[in-house]
PDB file of C-alpha atoms in Angstrom:
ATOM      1  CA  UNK R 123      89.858 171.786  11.643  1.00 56.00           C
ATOM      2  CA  UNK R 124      88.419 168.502  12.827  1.00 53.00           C
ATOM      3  CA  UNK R 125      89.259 166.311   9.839  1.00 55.00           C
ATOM      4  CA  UNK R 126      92.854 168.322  10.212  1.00 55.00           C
ATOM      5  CA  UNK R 127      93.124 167.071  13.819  1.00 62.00           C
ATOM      6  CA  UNK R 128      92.232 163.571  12.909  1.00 63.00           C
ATOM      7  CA  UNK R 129      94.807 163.055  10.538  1.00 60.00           C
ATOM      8  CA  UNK R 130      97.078 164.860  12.909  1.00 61.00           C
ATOM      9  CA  UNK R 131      96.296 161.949  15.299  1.00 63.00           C
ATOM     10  CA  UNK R 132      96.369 159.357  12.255  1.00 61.00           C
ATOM     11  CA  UNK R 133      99.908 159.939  11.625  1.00 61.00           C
ATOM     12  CA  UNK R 134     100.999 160.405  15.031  1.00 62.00           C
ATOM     13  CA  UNK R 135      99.626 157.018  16.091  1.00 59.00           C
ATOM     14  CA  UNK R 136     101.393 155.655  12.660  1.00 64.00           C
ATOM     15  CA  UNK R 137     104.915 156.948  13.653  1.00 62.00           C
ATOM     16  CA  UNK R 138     104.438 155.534  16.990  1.00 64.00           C
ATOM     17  CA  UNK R 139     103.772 152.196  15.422  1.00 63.00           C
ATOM     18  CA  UNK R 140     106.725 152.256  13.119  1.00 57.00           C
ATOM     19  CA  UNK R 141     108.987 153.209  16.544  1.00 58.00           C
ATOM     20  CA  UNK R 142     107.592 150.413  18.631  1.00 62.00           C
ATOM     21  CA  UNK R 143     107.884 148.052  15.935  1.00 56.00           C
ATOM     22  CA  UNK R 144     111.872 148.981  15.039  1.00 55.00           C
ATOM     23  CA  UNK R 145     112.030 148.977  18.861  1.00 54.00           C
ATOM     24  CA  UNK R 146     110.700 145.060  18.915  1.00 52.00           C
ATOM     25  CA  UNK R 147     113.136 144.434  15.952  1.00 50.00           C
ATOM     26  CA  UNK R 148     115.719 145.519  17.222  1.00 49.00           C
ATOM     27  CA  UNK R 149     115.318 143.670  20.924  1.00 49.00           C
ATOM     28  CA  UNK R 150     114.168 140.154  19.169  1.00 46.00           C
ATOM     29  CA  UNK R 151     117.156 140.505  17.235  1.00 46.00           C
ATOM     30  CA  UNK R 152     119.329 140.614  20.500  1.00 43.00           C
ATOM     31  CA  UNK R 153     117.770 137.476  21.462  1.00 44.00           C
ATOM     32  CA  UNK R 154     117.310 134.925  18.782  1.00 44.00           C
ATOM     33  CA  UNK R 155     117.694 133.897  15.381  1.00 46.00           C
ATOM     34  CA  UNK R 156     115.129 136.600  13.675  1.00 45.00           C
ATOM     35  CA  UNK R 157     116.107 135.380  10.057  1.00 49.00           C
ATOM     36  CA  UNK R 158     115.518 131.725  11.425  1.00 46.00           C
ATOM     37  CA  UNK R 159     111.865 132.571  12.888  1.00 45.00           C
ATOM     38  CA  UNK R 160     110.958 134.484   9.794  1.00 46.00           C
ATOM     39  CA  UNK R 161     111.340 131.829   7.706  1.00 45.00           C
ATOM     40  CA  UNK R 162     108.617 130.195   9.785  1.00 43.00           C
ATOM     41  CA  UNK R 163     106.286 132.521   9.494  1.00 41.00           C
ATOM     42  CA  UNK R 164     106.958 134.052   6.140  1.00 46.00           C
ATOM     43  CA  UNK R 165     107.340 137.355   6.337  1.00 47.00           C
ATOM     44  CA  UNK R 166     109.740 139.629   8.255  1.00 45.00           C
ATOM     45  CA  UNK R 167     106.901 142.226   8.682  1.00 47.00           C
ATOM     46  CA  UNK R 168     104.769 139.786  10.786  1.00 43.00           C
ATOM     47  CA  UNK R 169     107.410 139.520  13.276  1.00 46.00           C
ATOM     48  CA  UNK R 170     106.455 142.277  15.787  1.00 47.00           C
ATOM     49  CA  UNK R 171     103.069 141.707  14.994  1.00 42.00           C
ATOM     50  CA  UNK R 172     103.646 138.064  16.089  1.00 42.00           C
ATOM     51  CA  UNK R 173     105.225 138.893  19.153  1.00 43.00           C
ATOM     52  CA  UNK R 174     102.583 141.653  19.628  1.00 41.00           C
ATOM     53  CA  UNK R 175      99.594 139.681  19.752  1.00 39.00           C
ATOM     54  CA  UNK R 176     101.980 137.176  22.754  1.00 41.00           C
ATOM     55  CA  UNK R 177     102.781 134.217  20.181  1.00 39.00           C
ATOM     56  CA  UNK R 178     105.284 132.284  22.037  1.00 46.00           C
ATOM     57  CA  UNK R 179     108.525 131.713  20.149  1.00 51.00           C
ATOM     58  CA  UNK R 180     110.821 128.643  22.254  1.00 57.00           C
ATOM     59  CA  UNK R 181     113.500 130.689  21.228  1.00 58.00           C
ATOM     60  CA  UNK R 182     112.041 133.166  23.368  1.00 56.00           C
ATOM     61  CA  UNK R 183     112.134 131.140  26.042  1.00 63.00           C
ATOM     62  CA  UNK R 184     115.181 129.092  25.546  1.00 71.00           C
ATOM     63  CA  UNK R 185     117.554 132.383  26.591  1.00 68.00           C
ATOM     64  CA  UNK R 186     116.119 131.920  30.077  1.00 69.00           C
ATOM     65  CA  UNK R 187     118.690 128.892  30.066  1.00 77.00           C
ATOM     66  CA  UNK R 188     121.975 130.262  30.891  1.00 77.00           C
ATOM     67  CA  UNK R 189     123.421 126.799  31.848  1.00 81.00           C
ATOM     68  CA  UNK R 190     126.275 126.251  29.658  1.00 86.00           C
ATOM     69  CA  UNK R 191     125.662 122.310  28.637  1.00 88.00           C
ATOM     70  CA  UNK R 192     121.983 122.528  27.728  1.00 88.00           C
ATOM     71  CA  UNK R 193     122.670 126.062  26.359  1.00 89.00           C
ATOM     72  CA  UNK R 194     125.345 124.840  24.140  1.00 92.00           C
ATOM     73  CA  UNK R 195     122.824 121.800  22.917  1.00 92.00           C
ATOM     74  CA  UNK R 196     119.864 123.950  22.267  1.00 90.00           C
ATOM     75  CA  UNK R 197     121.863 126.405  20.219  1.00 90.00           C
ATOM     76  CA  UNK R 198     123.191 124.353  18.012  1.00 93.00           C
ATOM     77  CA  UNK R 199     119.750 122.343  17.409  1.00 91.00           C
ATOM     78  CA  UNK R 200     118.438 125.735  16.972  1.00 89.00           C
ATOM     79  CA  UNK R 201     121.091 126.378  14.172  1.00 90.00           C
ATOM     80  CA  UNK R 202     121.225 123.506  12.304  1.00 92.00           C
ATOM     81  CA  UNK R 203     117.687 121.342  13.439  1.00 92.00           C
ATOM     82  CA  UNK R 204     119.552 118.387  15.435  1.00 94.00           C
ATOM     83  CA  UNK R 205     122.634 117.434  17.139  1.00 94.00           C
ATOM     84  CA  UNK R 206     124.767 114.412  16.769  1.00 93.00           C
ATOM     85  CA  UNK R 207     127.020 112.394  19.463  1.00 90.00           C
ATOM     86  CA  UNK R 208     129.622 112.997  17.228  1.00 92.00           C
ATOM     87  CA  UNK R 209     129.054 116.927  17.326  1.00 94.00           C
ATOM     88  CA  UNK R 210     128.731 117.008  20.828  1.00 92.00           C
ATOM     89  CA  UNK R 211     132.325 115.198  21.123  1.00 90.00           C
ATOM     90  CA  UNK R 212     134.104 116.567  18.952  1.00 92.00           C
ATOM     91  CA  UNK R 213     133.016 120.495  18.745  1.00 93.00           C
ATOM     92  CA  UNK R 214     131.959 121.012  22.018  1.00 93.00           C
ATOM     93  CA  UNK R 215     134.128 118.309  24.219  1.00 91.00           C
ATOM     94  CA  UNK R 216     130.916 116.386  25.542  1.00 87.00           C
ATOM     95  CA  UNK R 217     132.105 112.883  25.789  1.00 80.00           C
ATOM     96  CA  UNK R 218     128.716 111.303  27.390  1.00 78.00           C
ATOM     97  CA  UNK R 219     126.115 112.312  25.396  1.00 81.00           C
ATOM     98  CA  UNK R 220     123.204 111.444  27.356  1.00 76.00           C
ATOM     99  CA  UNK R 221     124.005 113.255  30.288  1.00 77.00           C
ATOM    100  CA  UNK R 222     124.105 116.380  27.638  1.00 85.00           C
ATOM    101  CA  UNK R 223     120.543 115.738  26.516  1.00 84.00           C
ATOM    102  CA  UNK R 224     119.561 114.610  30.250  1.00 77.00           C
ATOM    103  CA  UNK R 225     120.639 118.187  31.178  1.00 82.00           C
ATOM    104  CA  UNK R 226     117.982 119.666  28.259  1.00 85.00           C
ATOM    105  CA  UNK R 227     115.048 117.689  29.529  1.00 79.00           C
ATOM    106  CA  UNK R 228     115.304 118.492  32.716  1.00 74.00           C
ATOM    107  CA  UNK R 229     114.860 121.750  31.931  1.00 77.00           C
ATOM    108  CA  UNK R 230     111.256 121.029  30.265  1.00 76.00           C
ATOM    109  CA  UNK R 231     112.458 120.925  26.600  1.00 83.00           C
ATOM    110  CA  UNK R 232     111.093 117.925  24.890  1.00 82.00           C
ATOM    111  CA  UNK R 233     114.141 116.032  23.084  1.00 83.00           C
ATOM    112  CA  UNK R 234     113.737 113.334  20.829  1.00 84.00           C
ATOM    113  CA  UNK R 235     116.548 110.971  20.135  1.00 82.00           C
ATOM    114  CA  UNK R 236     117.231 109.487  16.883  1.00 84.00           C
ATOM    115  CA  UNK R 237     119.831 107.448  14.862  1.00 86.00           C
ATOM    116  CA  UNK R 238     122.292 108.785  11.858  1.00 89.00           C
ATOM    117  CA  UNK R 239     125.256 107.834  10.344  1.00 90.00           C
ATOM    118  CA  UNK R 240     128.404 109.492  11.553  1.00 90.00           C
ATOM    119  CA  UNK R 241     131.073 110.758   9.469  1.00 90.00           C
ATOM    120  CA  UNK R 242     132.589 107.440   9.408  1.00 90.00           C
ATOM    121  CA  UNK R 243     129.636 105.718   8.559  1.00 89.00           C
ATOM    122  CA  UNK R 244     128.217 104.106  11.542  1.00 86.00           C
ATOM    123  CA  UNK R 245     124.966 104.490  13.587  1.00 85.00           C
ATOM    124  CA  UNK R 246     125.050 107.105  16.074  1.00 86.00           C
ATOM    125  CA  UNK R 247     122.524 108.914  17.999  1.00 85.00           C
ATOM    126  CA  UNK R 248     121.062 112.541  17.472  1.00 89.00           C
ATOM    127  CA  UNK R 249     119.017 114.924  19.483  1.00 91.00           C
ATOM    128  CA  UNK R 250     116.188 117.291  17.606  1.00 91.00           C
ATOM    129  CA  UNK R 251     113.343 119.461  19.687  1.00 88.00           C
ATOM    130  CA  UNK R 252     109.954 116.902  19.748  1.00 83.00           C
ATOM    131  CA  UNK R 253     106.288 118.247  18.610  1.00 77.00           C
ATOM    132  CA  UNK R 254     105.359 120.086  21.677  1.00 77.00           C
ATOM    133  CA  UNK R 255     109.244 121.496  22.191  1.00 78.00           C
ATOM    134  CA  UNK R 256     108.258 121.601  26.292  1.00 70.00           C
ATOM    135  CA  UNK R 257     107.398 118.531  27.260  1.00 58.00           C
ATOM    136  CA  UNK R 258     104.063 119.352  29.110  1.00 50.00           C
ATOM    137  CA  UNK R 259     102.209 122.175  30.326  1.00 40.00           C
ATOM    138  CA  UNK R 260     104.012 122.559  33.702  1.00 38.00           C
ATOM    139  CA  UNK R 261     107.464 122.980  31.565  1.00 37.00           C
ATOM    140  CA  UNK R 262     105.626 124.902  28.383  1.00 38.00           C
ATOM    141  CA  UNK R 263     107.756 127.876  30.220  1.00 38.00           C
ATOM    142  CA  UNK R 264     111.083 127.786  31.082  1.00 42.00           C
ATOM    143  CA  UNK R 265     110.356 130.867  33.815  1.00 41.00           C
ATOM    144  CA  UNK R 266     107.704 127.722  35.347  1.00 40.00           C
ATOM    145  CA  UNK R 267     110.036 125.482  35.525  1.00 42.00           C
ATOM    146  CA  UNK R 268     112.562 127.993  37.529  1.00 44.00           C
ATOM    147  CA  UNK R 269     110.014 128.809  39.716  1.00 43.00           C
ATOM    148  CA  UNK R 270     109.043 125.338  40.445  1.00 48.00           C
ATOM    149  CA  UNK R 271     112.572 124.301  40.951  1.00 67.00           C
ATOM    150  CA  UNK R 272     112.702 126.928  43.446  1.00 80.00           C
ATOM    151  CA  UNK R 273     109.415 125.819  45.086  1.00 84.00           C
ATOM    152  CA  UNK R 274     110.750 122.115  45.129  1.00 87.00           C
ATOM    153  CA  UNK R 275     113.916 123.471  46.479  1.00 89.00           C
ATOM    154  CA  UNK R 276     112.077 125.325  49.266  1.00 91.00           C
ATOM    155  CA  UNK R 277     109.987 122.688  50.191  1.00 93.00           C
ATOM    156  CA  UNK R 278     113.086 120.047  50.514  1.00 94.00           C
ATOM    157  CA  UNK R 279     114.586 122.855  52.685  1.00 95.00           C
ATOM    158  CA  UNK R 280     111.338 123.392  54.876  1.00 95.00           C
ATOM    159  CA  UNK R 281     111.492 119.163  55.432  1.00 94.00           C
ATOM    160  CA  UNK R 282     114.907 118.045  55.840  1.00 94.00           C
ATOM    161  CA  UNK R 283     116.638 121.911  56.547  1.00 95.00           C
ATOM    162  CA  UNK R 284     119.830 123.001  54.046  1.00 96.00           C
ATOM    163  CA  UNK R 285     121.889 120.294  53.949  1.00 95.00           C
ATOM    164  CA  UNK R 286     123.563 117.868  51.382  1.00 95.00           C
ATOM    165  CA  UNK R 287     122.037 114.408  51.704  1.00 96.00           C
ATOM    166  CA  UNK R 288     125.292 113.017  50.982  1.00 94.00           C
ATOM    167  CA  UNK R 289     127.693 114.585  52.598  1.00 91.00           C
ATOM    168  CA  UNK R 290     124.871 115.250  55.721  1.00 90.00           C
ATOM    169  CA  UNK R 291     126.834 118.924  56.137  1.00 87.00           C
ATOM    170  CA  UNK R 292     124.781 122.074  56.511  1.00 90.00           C
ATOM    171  CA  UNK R 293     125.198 124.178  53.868  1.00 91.00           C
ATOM    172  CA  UNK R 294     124.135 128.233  52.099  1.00 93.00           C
ATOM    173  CA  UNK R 295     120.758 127.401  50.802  1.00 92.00           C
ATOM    174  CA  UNK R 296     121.959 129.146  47.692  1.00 90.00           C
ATOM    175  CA  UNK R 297     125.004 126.436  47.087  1.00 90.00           C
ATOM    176  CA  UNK R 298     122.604 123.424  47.703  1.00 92.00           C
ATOM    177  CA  UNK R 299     120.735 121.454  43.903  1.00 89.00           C
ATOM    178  CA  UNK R 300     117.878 119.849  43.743  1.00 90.00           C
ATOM    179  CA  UNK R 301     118.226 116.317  42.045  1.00 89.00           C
ATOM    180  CA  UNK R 302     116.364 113.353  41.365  1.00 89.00           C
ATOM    181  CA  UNK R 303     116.744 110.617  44.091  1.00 93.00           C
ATOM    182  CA  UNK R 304     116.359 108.154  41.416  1.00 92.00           C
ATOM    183  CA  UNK R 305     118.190 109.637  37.677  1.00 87.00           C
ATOM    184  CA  UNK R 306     115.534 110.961  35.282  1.00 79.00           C
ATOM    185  CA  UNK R 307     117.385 108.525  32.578  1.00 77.00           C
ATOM    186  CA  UNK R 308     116.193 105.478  34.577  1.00 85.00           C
ATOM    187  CA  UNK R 309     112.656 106.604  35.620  1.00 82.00           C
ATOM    188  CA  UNK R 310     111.932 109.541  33.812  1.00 74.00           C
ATOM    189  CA  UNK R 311     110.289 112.635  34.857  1.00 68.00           C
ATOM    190  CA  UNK R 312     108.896 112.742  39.047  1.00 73.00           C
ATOM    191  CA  UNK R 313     105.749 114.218  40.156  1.00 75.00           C
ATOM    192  CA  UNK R 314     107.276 117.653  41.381  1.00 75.00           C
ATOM    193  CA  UNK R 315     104.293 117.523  43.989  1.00 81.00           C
ATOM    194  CA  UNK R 316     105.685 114.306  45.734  1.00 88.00           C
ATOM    195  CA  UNK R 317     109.073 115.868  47.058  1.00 91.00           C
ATOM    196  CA  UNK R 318     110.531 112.455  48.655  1.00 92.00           C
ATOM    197  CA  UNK R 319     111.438 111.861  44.948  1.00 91.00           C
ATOM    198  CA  UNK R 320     113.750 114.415  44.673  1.00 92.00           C
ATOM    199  CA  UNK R 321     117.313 115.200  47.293  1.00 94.00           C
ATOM    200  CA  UNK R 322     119.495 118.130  48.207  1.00 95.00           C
ATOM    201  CA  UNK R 323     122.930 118.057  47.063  1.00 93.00           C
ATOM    202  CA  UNK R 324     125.900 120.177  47.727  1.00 92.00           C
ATOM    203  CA  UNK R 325     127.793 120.743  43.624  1.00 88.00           C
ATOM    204  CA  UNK R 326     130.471 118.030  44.666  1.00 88.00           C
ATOM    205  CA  UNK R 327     127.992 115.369  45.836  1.00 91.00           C
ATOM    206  CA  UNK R 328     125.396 116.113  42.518  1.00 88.00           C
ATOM    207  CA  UNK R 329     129.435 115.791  39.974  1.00 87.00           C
ATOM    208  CA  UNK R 330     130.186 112.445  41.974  1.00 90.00           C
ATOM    209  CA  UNK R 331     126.550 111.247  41.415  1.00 92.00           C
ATOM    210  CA  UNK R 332     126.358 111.956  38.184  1.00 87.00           C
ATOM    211  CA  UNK R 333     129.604 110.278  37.174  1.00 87.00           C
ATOM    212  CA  UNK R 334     128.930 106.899  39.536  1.00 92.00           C
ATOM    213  CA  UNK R 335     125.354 106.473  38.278  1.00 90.00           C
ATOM    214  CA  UNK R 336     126.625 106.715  34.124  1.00 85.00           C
ATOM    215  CA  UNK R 337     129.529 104.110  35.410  1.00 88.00           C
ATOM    216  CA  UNK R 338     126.906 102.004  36.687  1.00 93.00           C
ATOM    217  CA  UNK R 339     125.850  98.690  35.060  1.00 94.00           C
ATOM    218  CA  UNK R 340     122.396 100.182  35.735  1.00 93.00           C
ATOM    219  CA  UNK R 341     123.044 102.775  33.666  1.00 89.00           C
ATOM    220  CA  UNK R 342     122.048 100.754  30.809  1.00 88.00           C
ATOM    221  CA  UNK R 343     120.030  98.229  32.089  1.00 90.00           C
ATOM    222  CA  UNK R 344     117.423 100.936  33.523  1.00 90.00           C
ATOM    223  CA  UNK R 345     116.316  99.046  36.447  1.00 94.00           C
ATOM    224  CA  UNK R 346     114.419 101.040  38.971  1.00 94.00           C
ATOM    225  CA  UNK R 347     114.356  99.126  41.907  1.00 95.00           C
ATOM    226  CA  UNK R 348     118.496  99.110  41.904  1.00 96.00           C
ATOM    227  CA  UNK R 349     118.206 102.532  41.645  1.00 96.00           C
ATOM    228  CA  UNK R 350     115.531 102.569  45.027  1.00 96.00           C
ATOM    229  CA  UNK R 351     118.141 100.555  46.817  1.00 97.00           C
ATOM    230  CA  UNK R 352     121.173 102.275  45.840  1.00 97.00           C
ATOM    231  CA  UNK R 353     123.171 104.737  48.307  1.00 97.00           C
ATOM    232  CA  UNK R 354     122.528 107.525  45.740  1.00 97.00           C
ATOM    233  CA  UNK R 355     119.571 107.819  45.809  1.00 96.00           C
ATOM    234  CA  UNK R 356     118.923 107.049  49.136  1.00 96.00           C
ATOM    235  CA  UNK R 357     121.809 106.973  51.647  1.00 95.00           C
ATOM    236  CA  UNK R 358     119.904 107.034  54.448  1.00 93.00           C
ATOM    237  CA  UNK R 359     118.990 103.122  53.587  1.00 94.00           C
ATOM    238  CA  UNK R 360     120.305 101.560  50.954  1.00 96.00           C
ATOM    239  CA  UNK R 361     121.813  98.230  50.297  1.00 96.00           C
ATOM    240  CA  UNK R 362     124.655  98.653  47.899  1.00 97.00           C
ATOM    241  CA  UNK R 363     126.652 101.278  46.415  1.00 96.00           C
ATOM    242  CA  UNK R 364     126.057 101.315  42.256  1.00 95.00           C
ATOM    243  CA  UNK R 365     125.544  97.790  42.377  1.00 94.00           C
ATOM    244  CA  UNK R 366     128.393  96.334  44.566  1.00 95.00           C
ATOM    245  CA  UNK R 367     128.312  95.264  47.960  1.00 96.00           C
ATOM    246  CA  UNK R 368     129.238  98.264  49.923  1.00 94.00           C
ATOM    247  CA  UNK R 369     128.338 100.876  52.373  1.00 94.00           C
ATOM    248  CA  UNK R 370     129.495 104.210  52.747  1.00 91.00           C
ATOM    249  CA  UNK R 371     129.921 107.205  55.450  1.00 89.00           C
ATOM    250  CA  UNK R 372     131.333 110.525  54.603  1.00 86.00           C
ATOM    251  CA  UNK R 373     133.238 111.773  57.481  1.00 87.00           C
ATOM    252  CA  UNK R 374     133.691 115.783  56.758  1.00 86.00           C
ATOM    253  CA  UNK R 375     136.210 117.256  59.618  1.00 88.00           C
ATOM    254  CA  UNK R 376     134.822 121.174  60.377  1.00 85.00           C
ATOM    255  CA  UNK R 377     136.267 124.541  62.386  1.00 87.00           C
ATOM    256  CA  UNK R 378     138.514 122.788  65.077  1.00 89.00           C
ATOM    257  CA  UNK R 379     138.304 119.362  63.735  1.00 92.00           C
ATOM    258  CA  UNK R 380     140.519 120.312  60.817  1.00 92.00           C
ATOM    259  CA  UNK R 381     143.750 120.584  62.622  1.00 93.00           C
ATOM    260  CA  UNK R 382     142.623 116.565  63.748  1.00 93.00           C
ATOM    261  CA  UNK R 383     143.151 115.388  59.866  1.00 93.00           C
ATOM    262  CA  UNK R 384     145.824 117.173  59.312  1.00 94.00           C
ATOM    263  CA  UNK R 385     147.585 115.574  62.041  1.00 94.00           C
ATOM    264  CA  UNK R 386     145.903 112.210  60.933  1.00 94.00           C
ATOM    265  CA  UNK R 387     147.602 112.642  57.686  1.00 94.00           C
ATOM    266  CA  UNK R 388     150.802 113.710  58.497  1.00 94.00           C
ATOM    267  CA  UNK R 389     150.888 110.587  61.055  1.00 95.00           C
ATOM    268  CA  UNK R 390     149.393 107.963  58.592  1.00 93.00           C
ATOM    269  CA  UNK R 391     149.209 109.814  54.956  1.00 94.00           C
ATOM    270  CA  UNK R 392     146.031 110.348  52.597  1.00 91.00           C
ATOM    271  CA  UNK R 393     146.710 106.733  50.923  1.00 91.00           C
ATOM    272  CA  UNK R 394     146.338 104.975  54.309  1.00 94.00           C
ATOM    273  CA  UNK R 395     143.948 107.262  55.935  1.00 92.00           C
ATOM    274  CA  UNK R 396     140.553 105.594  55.328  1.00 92.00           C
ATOM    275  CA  UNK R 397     142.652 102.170  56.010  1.00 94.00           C
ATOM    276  CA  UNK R 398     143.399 104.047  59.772  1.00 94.00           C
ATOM    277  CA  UNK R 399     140.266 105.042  60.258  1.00 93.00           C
ATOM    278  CA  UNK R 400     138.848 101.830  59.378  1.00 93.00           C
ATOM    279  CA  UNK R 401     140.990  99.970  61.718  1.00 93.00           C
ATOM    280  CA  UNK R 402     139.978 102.414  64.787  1.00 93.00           C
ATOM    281  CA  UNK R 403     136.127 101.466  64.008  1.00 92.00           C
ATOM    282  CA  UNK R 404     136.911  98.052  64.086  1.00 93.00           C
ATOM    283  CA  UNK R 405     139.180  97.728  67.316  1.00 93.00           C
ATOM    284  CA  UNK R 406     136.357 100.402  69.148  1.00 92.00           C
ATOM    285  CA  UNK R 407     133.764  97.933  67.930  1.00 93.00           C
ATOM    286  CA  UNK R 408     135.634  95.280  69.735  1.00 92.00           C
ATOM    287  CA  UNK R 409     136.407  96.768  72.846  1.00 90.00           C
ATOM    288  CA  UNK R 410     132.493  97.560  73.143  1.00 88.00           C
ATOM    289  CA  UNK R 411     132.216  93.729  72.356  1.00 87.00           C
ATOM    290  CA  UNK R 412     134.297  92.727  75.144  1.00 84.00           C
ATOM    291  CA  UNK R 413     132.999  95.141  77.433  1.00 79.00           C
ATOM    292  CA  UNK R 414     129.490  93.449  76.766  1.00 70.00           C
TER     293      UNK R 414
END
């Protein structure tokens, strides 16, 4: 009766293994490549046994990036082991390549850029996943790096309150980024600890940064101390604007003030009204003069 119940219990506990591991099958297969990772590892039976025992697969942790851009990039290096400038033009419409793999490291993933020969036979560049694939043991998870985004985010918020450092407007805590003051192509990676290295910015104000700072002669010539001085990174002192000699202040008309530009533009126009408003800070400037 006792060996009887034993083996009862044997094959119990064996069906129970076969469910859980069809189960983990069947949910891996949902979220990566599973003929991909087997390959790896040999065998398709050591799978769930694998991801039993808490081996981290980056696949794993790669769905955790939703963001269409890097998403796009990692898939396809997951597919077919790199990813050309070529490929990122013309299958997925990415005409600045950098900004592409910019968007995948700062998400933790370690990319490592190489050249190749395009189908037309010159040098390009190409992106593959560097030996560790996260660059360092605060990014080994995606989930950290989330979390410490969020952190970052909260702290920025807790110094400066929820607002857009560009456009100085309050804004939903929820709408604002978190970006690096000075581009991670330039200076790399910031300590996350020190926040005065990193900004708020509303979507608009992080799409125009991003576009003025690849236009910028800087861009290539990766100097940090034009990046220190420069009104994107820190508009609240700066001495030019992507390298030429200007200044900038974003005037943002709010509630009541709106029906103020639209009369200002259907007196003057929107082609001549930063010319008008110009001229009325330059004629109040000299009436203060003259009243001095």
């Amino acid at each position: 009766s006792l060996q009887k119940s034993s083996a009862i219990q044997k094959i119990s506990v064996t069906l129970l293994s076969v469910i859980m591991i069809q189960y983990l099958l069947f949910v891996t297969s949902k979220l990566l490549n599973v003929s991909d990772i087997t390959k790896r590892i040999g065998s398709l039976k050591k799978l769930p046994i694998q991801l039993f025992y808490g081996v981290p697969y980056p696949e794993l942790a790669f769905n955790a990036i939703t963001d269409k851009r890097p998403a796009t990039v990692i898939q396809h290096i997951l597919k077919h082991s790199f990813i050309t400038t070529e490929e990122l033009e013309k299958n997925y419409g990415y005409k600045h390549a950098p900004r592409a793999a910019r968007d995948v490291r700062e998400r933790g993933v370690n990319l490592v850029t190489y050249t190749v020969k395009s189908s037309e036979g010159k040098s390009i560049g190409a992106y593959k996943f560097g030996d560790p694939v996260f660059a360092d043991n605060k990014l080994s998870k995606v989930a950290g790096r989330t979390a410490l985004s969020e952190a970052l985010k909260k702290a920025l918020i807790d110094k400066y309150g929820s607002v857009c450092f560009i456009y100085l407007q309050p804004m939903e805590e929820r709408l604002l980024q978190v970006d690096h003051r000075i581009p991670y192509e330039i200076d790399g990676e910031q300590d996350e600890n020190n926040i005065d290295c990193y900004m708020l910015l509303s979507p608009s104000a992080n799409r125009a940064k991003s576009w003025t700072c690849e236009h910028c002669p800087n861009w290539t010539s990766k100097d940090v101390e034009v990046c220190e001085n420069c009104f994107w990174s820190h508009p609240e002192n700066y001495t030019h604007i992507a390298g030429k000699d200007e200044r900038k202040i974003v005037v943002t008309f709010t509630d009541n003030e709106i029906d103020d530009y639209e009369q200002l533009i259907s007196l003057v126009g929107v082609k001549n009204a930063e010319q008008t408003i110009k001229d009325l800070v330059s004629n109040f400037i000299n009436e203060q003069s003259k009243e001095d």
